[in-house]
Amino acid sequence: MNYIYSNYTKYVNFFGKTNPLELIKKYGSPLYVYNENILRQRCQQMKNLVTYPNFSVNYSTKANSNLYFLNVVRDEGLNVDAMSVGEMSFELKAGFDPAQILFIANNVSAEEMKFAIDNKIKISVDSLSQLETYGKINYGGDIVVRFNPGVGAGHNKKVVTGGKNTKFGVTPELIPEVKNILKKYNLNLIGINQHIGSLFMDTEPYIDSVNSILAIAEEFENLQFVNFGGGFGIPYYKQNFQMRLNISLLGEELDRTIKKWVKKCGKKIHFKIEPGRYISAECGVLLGTVTALKQNYENKYVGTDLGFNVIERPILYESHHDIEIYRDEPSTSFDIEEVTIVGNICESGDILAKYRNLPKIKEGDIIGVVDAGAYGHVMSSNYNLRLRPAEVFINKADTDILTRRRDTINDLFAPYLI
Ligand code: LLP
């Protein structure tokens, strides 16, 4: 097997005893591939972020909800958050105890809240009206409230969830109203949470938000926990040697901040974080096949089966993913050319990677989309009535196992009644 352009996957032995060509031959193209050892390492890294003992990690399932993936996360001793009845159902199916799940509700219906209540799953609400809804259906119950700490961060304005321009969280000025509603329905506020946004690469905004929510925590008497949220970034520009988020520095600063607060307030409460991307992104690579090459005026296009139905991040956020190329013959040329890699969806915006300088690509080459384990398969769709890809794991023994099959045409017909 020749890896004609592959630094990341080769370096980390991503494909174990197999290789991208064999995987595509065996399972078809396109294909999501995950590496279990990398996933386990990331879980452990997050678990050991601080030395303060009352600390746990809620993996944010929305980033990757593959059932095998969730089983590994559970096996590593992490808890989970959920955004929907679907995510809670998957987490229960993967063997999480209801006490390990936190339903972070945003504009949900009373029926969705009831699902959580019936299953003994704790709920976080993020508005006064949702707190009222909860009070009405679960008088005297435990509740968590999500606050907006006034600080936001993220790789794109669509994923900044703290600060002035977002729908999320209760603003701190409304604390008296929160207290009134808690009293009215005899609710027990067991925790508060926040999430400032997705993908920060510096420690500062996160630590600022931690300080803000700890100030809010002082307003409430009987809290059992404070959840600081996720958003820990990963370097998507690995081929350009992008620096990693300094996770040990972040851990030290977080540890110091927590311990200082605990000492000041004399409350040995529990603290949680809620990473999704950090745990899942780098353990996933999306494989696809080059189906056509063409020159349209100034642009050289590489046509593939990697449309935005398969990976939506580039078209939705203009996100960058490093590209690798695999071919089963030695590279005869070291020529680099500028290409735009596109998919097979009938929209001009269907672009995976724009103006990339890559070794000459041929028809039949396999393309690897690096760092595709977070918000990859979960955001794929059947647009153009295409089939969502299968998902394979390279397990602890470096062997490939199919965990989710590719959709079939019959899956597309299945919900129809006429
Ligand atoms: N907690 C809450 C309440 C969240 O809303 C999120 C993500 C997380 C935790 C986990 O954030 P993470 O650690 O993964 O950054 N589709 C986008 C990302 C959307 C994130 C939504 N919320 C993307 O592909 O970049």
Short mmCIF file of C-alpha atoms in Angstrom, two decimals, residues 12-401:
data_model
loop_
_atom_site.label_atom_id
_atom_site.label_comp_id
_atom_site.label_asym_id
_atom_site.label_seq_id
_atom_site.Cartn_x
_atom_site.Cartn_y
_atom_site.Cartn_z
CA VAL A 12 -0.53 7.92 14.08
CA ASN A 13 -0.95 4.50 12.39
CA PHE A 14 -4.60 5.39 12.02
CA PHE A 15 -5.66 2.44 9.88
CA GLY A 16 -3.92 -0.23 11.98
CA LYS A 17 -3.56 -3.58 10.18
CA THR A 18 -5.60 -2.46 7.19
CA ASN A 19 -5.43 0.50 4.82
CA PRO A 20 -7.82 2.91 3.08
CA LEU A 21 -7.91 0.96 -0.19
CA GLU A 22 -8.78 -2.33 1.48
CA LEU A 23 -11.41 -0.61 3.59
CA ILE A 24 -13.10 0.94 0.55
CA LYS A 25 -12.97 -2.38 -1.27
CA LYS A 26 -14.55 -4.13 1.71
CA TYR A 27 -17.18 -1.59 2.79
CA GLY A 28 -17.72 0.68 -0.21
CA SER A 29 -17.21 4.40 -0.74
CA PRO A 30 -17.65 6.84 0.95
CA LEU A 31 -16.83 5.51 4.39
CA TYR A 32 -16.34 6.95 7.88
CA VAL A 33 -13.46 5.30 9.74
CA TYR A 34 -12.73 5.79 13.45
CA ASN A 35 -9.73 4.77 15.52
CA GLU A 36 -10.65 3.39 18.93
CA ASN A 37 -7.23 3.90 20.52
CA ILE A 38 -7.23 7.61 19.66
CA LEU A 39 -10.77 7.91 21.01
CA ARG A 40 -9.74 6.27 24.30
CA GLN A 41 -6.69 8.55 24.60
CA ARG A 42 -8.82 11.65 24.17
CA CYS A 43 -11.32 10.44 26.79
CA GLN A 44 -8.50 9.85 29.27
CA GLN A 45 -6.93 13.21 28.54
CA MET A 46 -10.18 14.99 29.33
CA LYS A 47 -10.79 12.91 32.47
CA ASN A 48 -7.37 13.90 33.79
CA LEU A 49 -7.71 17.58 32.96
CA VAL A 50 -7.67 18.72 36.59
CA THR A 51 -6.49 17.30 39.89
CA TYR A 52 -9.51 18.62 41.83
CA PRO A 53 -11.24 15.35 42.77
CA ASN A 54 -14.95 16.13 42.28
CA PHE A 55 -14.71 16.46 38.53
CA SER A 56 -16.31 14.61 35.64
CA VAL A 57 -16.58 14.78 31.87
CA ASN A 58 -19.88 14.78 30.02
CA TYR A 59 -19.11 13.78 26.44
CA SER A 60 -21.34 15.83 24.11
CA THR A 61 -23.03 13.12 22.06
CA LYS A 62 -24.11 15.45 19.27
CA ALA A 63 -20.55 15.42 17.92
CA ASN A 64 -20.69 11.68 17.21
CA SER A 65 -23.52 9.41 18.34
CA ASN A 66 -22.38 6.13 16.81
CA LEU A 67 -23.45 3.41 19.29
CA TYR A 68 -20.08 1.66 19.39
CA PHE A 69 -18.46 5.06 19.94
CA LEU A 70 -20.79 5.74 22.89
CA ASN A 71 -19.97 2.33 24.34
CA VAL A 72 -16.27 3.16 24.29
CA VAL A 73 -16.94 6.54 25.92
CA ARG A 74 -18.95 4.79 28.67
CA ASP A 75 -16.23 2.19 29.11
CA GLU A 76 -13.73 5.01 29.65
CA GLY A 77 -15.84 6.27 32.55
CA LEU A 78 -17.26 9.40 30.98
CA ASN A 79 -20.82 10.69 31.35
CA VAL A 80 -22.83 12.29 28.56
CA ASP A 81 -25.03 15.22 27.66
CA ALA A 82 -28.03 14.98 25.33
CA MET A 83 -29.93 17.46 23.20
CA SER A 84 -32.92 15.39 22.22
CA VAL A 85 -35.03 12.33 22.92
CA GLY A 86 -33.05 10.59 20.17
CA GLU A 87 -29.72 11.26 21.88
CA MET A 88 -31.06 10.18 25.28
CA SER A 89 -32.39 6.97 23.71
CA PHE A 90 -29.02 6.21 22.12
CA GLU A 91 -27.21 6.86 25.41
CA LEU A 92 -29.56 4.56 27.34
CA LYS A 93 -29.11 1.94 24.62
CA ALA A 94 -25.32 2.27 24.96
CA GLY A 95 -25.68 1.40 28.64
CA PHE A 96 -25.37 4.78 30.34
CA ASP A 97 -27.18 4.99 33.64
CA PRO A 98 -29.83 7.77 33.62
CA ALA A 99 -27.85 9.49 36.39
CA GLN A 100 -24.92 9.81 33.94
CA ILE A 101 -27.01 11.75 31.42
CA LEU A 102 -27.82 15.47 31.42
CA PHE A 103 -30.51 16.61 28.99
CA ILE A 104 -29.55 20.13 27.89
CA ALA A 105 -32.87 21.39 26.65
CA ASN A 106 -33.21 24.32 24.29
CA ASN A 107 -36.76 25.23 23.28
CA VAL A 108 -38.03 21.69 23.81
CA SER A 109 -41.63 20.57 24.22
CA ALA A 110 -43.20 19.41 27.48
CA GLU A 111 -43.35 15.89 25.94
CA GLU A 112 -39.58 15.87 25.48
CA MET A 113 -39.10 16.98 29.10
CA LYS A 114 -41.50 14.23 30.20
CA PHE A 115 -39.38 11.62 28.42
CA ALA A 116 -36.41 12.72 30.53
CA ILE A 117 -38.42 12.88 33.76
CA ASP A 118 -39.93 9.41 33.17
CA ASN A 119 -36.44 8.03 32.55
CA LYS A 120 -34.97 9.76 35.64
CA ILE A 121 -32.69 11.92 33.52
CA LYS A 122 -31.85 15.38 34.87
CA ILE A 123 -32.77 18.38 32.72
CA SER A 124 -31.10 21.74 32.17
CA VAL A 125 -33.42 24.51 30.93
CA ASP A 126 -32.24 27.74 29.40
CA SER A 127 -35.09 30.23 29.64
CA LEU A 128 -37.62 31.42 32.20
CA SER A 129 -40.46 30.06 30.08
CA GLN A 130 -38.90 26.58 29.89
CA LEU A 131 -38.34 26.71 33.66
CA GLU A 132 -42.09 27.43 34.03
CA THR A 133 -42.94 24.55 31.67
CA TYR A 134 -40.79 22.23 33.75
CA GLY A 135 -42.28 23.46 37.04
CA LYS A 136 -45.78 22.78 35.77
CA ILE A 137 -45.05 19.17 34.85
CA ASN A 138 -42.64 18.26 37.66
CA TYR A 139 -43.56 20.25 40.80
CA GLY A 140 -40.94 19.78 43.51
CA GLY A 141 -38.41 18.23 41.07
CA ASP A 142 -34.67 18.72 40.61
CA ILE A 143 -33.62 21.12 37.88
CA VAL A 144 -30.50 22.61 36.28
CA VAL A 145 -30.43 26.10 34.71
CA ARG A 146 -28.15 27.12 31.87
CA PHE A 147 -26.82 30.65 32.15
CA ASN A 148 -25.31 32.86 29.50
CA PRO A 149 -22.01 33.99 31.05
CA GLY A 150 -21.75 36.98 28.67
CA VAL A 151 -18.63 35.49 27.04
CA GLY A 152 -18.67 33.71 23.67
CA ALA A 153 -16.15 31.87 21.49
CA GLY A 154 -16.18 29.70 18.38
CA HIS A 155 -14.82 29.05 14.91
CA ASN A 156 -17.86 30.62 13.22
CA LYS A 157 -20.63 32.94 14.41
CA LYS A 158 -23.11 30.10 13.88
CA VAL A 159 -21.54 28.16 16.75
CA VAL A 160 -20.92 30.94 19.30
CA THR A 161 -23.40 30.21 22.09
CA GLY A 162 -22.44 32.70 24.81
CA GLY A 163 -22.50 36.51 24.80
CA LYS A 164 -25.02 39.05 23.55
CA ASN A 165 -26.03 37.64 20.17
CA THR A 166 -27.21 34.14 20.85
CA LYS A 167 -30.47 32.41 21.76
CA PHE A 168 -28.88 30.35 24.53
CA GLY A 169 -28.91 30.61 28.31
CA VAL A 170 -30.53 32.83 30.90
CA THR A 171 -28.86 36.20 31.38
CA PRO A 172 -27.55 36.77 34.93
CA GLU A 173 -29.83 39.82 35.42
CA LEU A 174 -32.75 37.39 35.51
CA ILE A 175 -31.48 35.54 38.59
CA PRO A 176 -34.25 37.05 40.81
CA GLU A 177 -36.91 35.79 38.36
CA VAL A 178 -35.25 32.35 38.29
CA LYS A 179 -35.44 32.28 42.09
CA ASN A 180 -39.13 33.24 41.99
CA ILE A 181 -40.01 30.42 39.60
CA LEU A 182 -37.96 27.92 41.63
CA LYS A 183 -39.96 28.95 44.71
CA LYS A 184 -43.31 28.96 42.91
CA TYR A 185 -42.90 25.30 41.86
CA ASN A 186 -40.81 24.21 44.86
CA LEU A 187 -37.97 23.23 42.49
CA ASN A 188 -34.54 22.19 43.71
CA LEU A 189 -31.78 23.86 41.69
CA ILE A 190 -29.10 21.15 41.75
CA GLY A 191 -26.77 22.61 39.16
CA ILE A 192 -26.02 25.38 36.73
CA ASN A 193 -24.34 25.09 33.35
CA GLN A 194 -23.04 27.08 30.42
CA HIS A 195 -21.50 26.53 27.00
CA ILE A 196 -19.74 29.47 25.36
CA GLY A 197 -19.41 28.00 21.87
CA SER A 198 -17.53 25.52 19.79
CA LEU A 199 -13.80 25.54 19.07
CA PHE A 200 -11.54 27.85 20.98
CA MET A 201 -7.75 27.46 20.69
CA ASP A 202 -6.74 29.80 23.56
CA THR A 203 -7.45 29.25 27.23
CA GLU A 204 -8.60 32.82 27.92
CA PRO A 205 -12.28 32.87 26.87
CA TYR A 206 -12.97 29.57 28.62
CA ILE A 207 -11.35 30.64 31.89
CA ASP A 208 -13.18 34.01 31.68
CA SER A 209 -16.47 32.17 31.32
CA VAL A 210 -15.58 29.85 34.21
CA ASN A 211 -15.06 32.90 36.41
CA SER A 212 -18.39 34.35 35.26
CA ILE A 213 -20.39 31.21 36.00
CA LEU A 214 -18.65 30.74 39.36
CA ALA A 215 -19.82 34.25 40.28
CA ILE A 216 -23.35 33.17 39.32
CA ALA A 217 -22.95 30.00 41.42
CA GLU A 218 -22.45 32.15 44.50
CA GLU A 219 -26.05 33.34 44.13
CA PHE A 220 -27.47 29.88 44.84
CA GLU A 221 -27.34 27.96 48.11
CA ASN A 222 -27.66 24.25 47.43
CA LEU A 223 -25.90 23.60 44.15
CA GLN A 224 -24.44 20.13 43.68
CA PHE A 225 -22.54 20.97 40.51
CA VAL A 226 -21.41 23.60 38.03
CA ASN A 227 -20.95 22.55 34.41
CA PHE A 228 -18.52 24.74 32.43
CA GLY A 229 -19.46 23.39 28.97
CA GLY A 230 -17.31 22.27 26.04
CA GLY A 231 -15.77 23.96 23.02
CA PHE A 232 -12.16 22.70 23.32
CA GLY A 233 -10.63 23.09 19.86
CA ILE A 234 -8.47 20.80 17.74
CA PRO A 235 -5.99 21.86 15.05
CA TYR A 236 -7.66 21.35 11.67
CA TYR A 237 -4.63 22.76 9.80
CA LYS A 238 -2.23 19.97 10.74
CA GLN A 239 -0.49 20.05 7.36
CA ASN A 240 0.38 23.70 8.12
CA PHE A 241 1.69 22.75 11.58
CA GLN A 242 -1.09 24.54 13.45
CA MET A 243 -0.43 24.59 17.20
CA ARG A 244 -2.61 22.45 19.44
CA LEU A 245 -4.73 23.96 22.19
CA ASN A 246 -2.44 23.91 25.23
CA ILE A 247 -4.57 21.47 27.16
CA SER A 248 -2.23 21.09 30.14
CA LEU A 249 -2.09 24.86 30.58
CA LEU A 250 -5.88 24.99 30.36
CA GLY A 251 -6.12 22.20 32.91
CA GLU A 252 -3.76 23.99 35.31
CA GLU A 253 -5.66 27.27 35.00
CA LEU A 254 -8.97 25.52 35.47
CA ASP A 255 -7.67 23.62 38.49
CA ARG A 256 -6.36 26.82 40.07
CA THR A 257 -9.61 28.69 39.40
CA ILE A 258 -11.77 25.90 40.83
CA LYS A 259 -9.63 25.40 43.95
CA LYS A 260 -9.51 29.14 44.66
CA TRP A 261 -13.29 29.35 44.43
CA VAL A 262 -13.85 26.27 46.58
CA LYS A 263 -11.54 27.70 49.24
CA LYS A 264 -13.25 31.07 49.15
CA CYS A 265 -16.81 29.72 49.28
CA GLY A 266 -16.18 26.63 51.37
CA LYS A 267 -18.35 24.57 49.00
CA LYS A 268 -16.82 21.33 47.77
CA ILE A 269 -19.25 20.98 44.90
CA HIS A 270 -18.79 18.91 41.75
CA PHE A 271 -17.54 20.41 38.47
CA LYS A 272 -18.19 19.16 34.97
CA ILE A 273 -16.98 19.89 31.46
CA GLU A 274 -18.75 18.96 28.23
CA PRO A 275 -16.42 18.38 25.29
CA GLY A 276 -17.66 16.94 22.01
CA ARG A 277 -15.19 17.82 19.27
CA TYR A 278 -12.03 17.38 21.33
CA ILE A 279 -12.92 13.77 22.03
CA SER A 280 -14.23 12.78 18.63
CA ALA A 281 -12.77 14.91 15.81
CA GLU A 282 -9.28 13.46 15.53
CA CYS A 283 -10.33 9.84 15.82
CA GLY A 284 -12.28 10.04 12.54
CA VAL A 285 -11.26 10.09 8.86
CA LEU A 286 -13.76 10.16 6.01
CA LEU A 287 -12.73 8.20 2.94
CA GLY A 288 -14.06 8.83 -0.57
CA THR A 289 -13.20 8.09 -4.18
CA VAL A 290 -12.12 10.33 -7.05
CA THR A 291 -14.66 9.76 -9.83
CA ALA A 292 -13.78 12.50 -12.34
CA LEU A 293 -11.24 15.21 -13.16
CA LYS A 294 -11.93 18.31 -15.20
CA GLN A 295 -10.71 21.79 -16.07
CA ASN A 296 -13.49 24.43 -16.10
CA TYR A 297 -11.98 27.68 -17.27
CA GLU A 298 -9.44 28.64 -14.57
CA ASN A 299 -10.28 25.87 -12.12
CA LYS A 300 -9.16 22.29 -11.97
CA TYR A 301 -11.88 20.22 -10.32
CA VAL A 302 -11.45 16.88 -8.62
CA GLY A 303 -14.87 15.20 -8.61
CA THR A 304 -15.56 12.78 -5.77
CA ASP A 305 -18.39 11.00 -3.98
CA LEU A 306 -17.85 13.32 -0.98
CA GLY A 307 -20.78 15.67 -1.41
CA PHE A 308 -22.14 17.85 1.36
CA ASN A 309 -24.70 15.16 2.09
CA VAL A 310 -21.73 13.19 3.46
CA ILE A 311 -19.79 15.99 5.17
CA GLU A 312 -21.56 19.30 5.69
CA ARG A 313 -19.01 21.32 7.66
CA PRO A 314 -17.13 22.83 4.67
CA ILE A 315 -20.27 24.19 3.02
CA LEU A 316 -22.02 25.27 6.23
CA TYR A 317 -19.12 26.99 8.01
CA GLU A 318 -16.44 27.10 5.28
CA SER A 319 -14.55 24.74 7.55
CA HIS A 320 -11.15 23.44 6.58
CA HIS A 321 -10.25 19.76 6.70
CA ASP A 322 -6.81 18.54 5.66
CA ILE A 323 -6.89 16.19 2.68
CA GLU A 324 -4.84 13.03 2.18
CA ILE A 325 -4.50 10.96 -0.99
CA TYR A 326 -4.04 7.18 -1.15
CA ARG A 327 -3.16 5.10 -4.21
CA ASP A 328 -1.91 1.58 -4.63
CA GLU A 329 1.05 2.38 -6.81
CA PRO A 330 4.22 4.32 -6.22
CA SER A 331 3.99 8.01 -6.97
CA THR A 332 5.85 8.70 -10.21
CA SER A 333 5.59 12.44 -10.08
CA PHE A 334 6.13 14.99 -7.36
CA ASP A 335 4.23 17.71 -9.23
CA ILE A 336 1.92 19.80 -7.12
CA GLU A 337 -1.17 21.40 -8.62
CA GLU A 338 -3.92 23.62 -7.34
CA VAL A 339 -7.25 21.84 -7.30
CA THR A 340 -10.74 22.28 -5.91
CA ILE A 341 -12.24 19.08 -4.57
CA VAL A 342 -15.98 18.82 -5.06
CA GLY A 343 -18.77 16.29 -4.48
CA ASN A 344 -21.57 14.83 -6.57
CA ILE A 345 -24.50 16.97 -5.37
CA CYS A 346 -26.27 19.20 -7.88
CA GLU A 347 -25.32 22.53 -6.29
CA SER A 348 -22.30 24.73 -7.10
CA GLY A 349 -21.67 25.18 -3.39
CA ASP A 350 -20.89 21.49 -3.10
CA ILE A 351 -17.21 22.12 -2.39
CA LEU A 352 -15.15 20.05 0.01
CA ALA A 353 -11.78 21.77 -0.33
CA LYS A 354 -11.05 24.94 -2.31
CA TYR A 355 -7.81 25.83 -4.08
CA ARG A 356 -5.63 23.20 -2.44
CA ASN A 357 -2.07 22.56 -3.51
CA LEU A 358 -1.83 18.78 -3.68
CA PRO A 359 0.16 16.13 -5.53
CA LYS A 360 -1.43 15.29 -8.90
CA ILE A 361 -4.63 13.38 -8.26
CA LYS A 362 -5.85 10.59 -10.57
CA GLU A 363 -9.24 9.01 -11.14
CA GLY A 364 -9.73 6.12 -8.73
CA ASP A 365 -7.53 7.66 -6.02
CA ILE A 366 -8.91 7.46 -2.49
CA ILE A 367 -9.28 10.78 -0.68
CA GLY A 368 -9.02 11.02 3.10
CA VAL A 369 -10.77 13.88 4.89
CA VAL A 370 -8.88 14.25 8.15
CA ASP A 371 -10.42 15.18 11.53
CA ALA A 372 -13.89 14.14 10.41
CA GLY A 373 -14.92 12.33 13.60
CA ALA A 374 -16.84 15.28 15.05
CA TYR A 375 -19.96 16.67 13.39
CA GLY A 376 -19.32 14.46 10.39
CA HIS A 377 -21.63 11.47 10.06
CA VAL A 378 -24.12 12.99 12.53
CA MET A 379 -24.68 15.92 10.16
CA SER A 380 -24.87 13.80 7.00
CA SER A 381 -28.16 13.52 5.17
CA ASN A 382 -29.99 11.75 2.38
CA TYR A 383 -30.12 14.90 0.21
CA ASN A 384 -30.38 14.03 -3.48
CA LEU A 385 -31.60 10.68 -2.11
CA ARG A 386 -28.06 9.56 -1.56
CA LEU A 387 -27.13 6.94 1.00
CA ARG A 388 -25.38 7.88 4.24
CA PRO A 389 -22.05 6.06 4.55
CA ALA A 390 -21.18 3.07 6.72
CA GLU A 391 -19.07 3.57 9.85
CA VAL A 392 -16.09 1.34 10.62
CA PHE A 393 -13.88 1.22 13.71
CA ILE A 394 -10.24 0.26 13.84
CA ASN A 395 -10.44 -1.39 17.25
CA LYS A 396 -7.92 -1.82 20.07
CA ALA A 397 -6.36 -4.77 18.24
CA ASP A 398 -5.91 -2.54 15.13
CA THR A 399 -8.56 -4.57 13.25
CA ASP A 400 -11.48 -3.13 11.31
CA ILE A 401 -15.08 -3.73 12.44
#
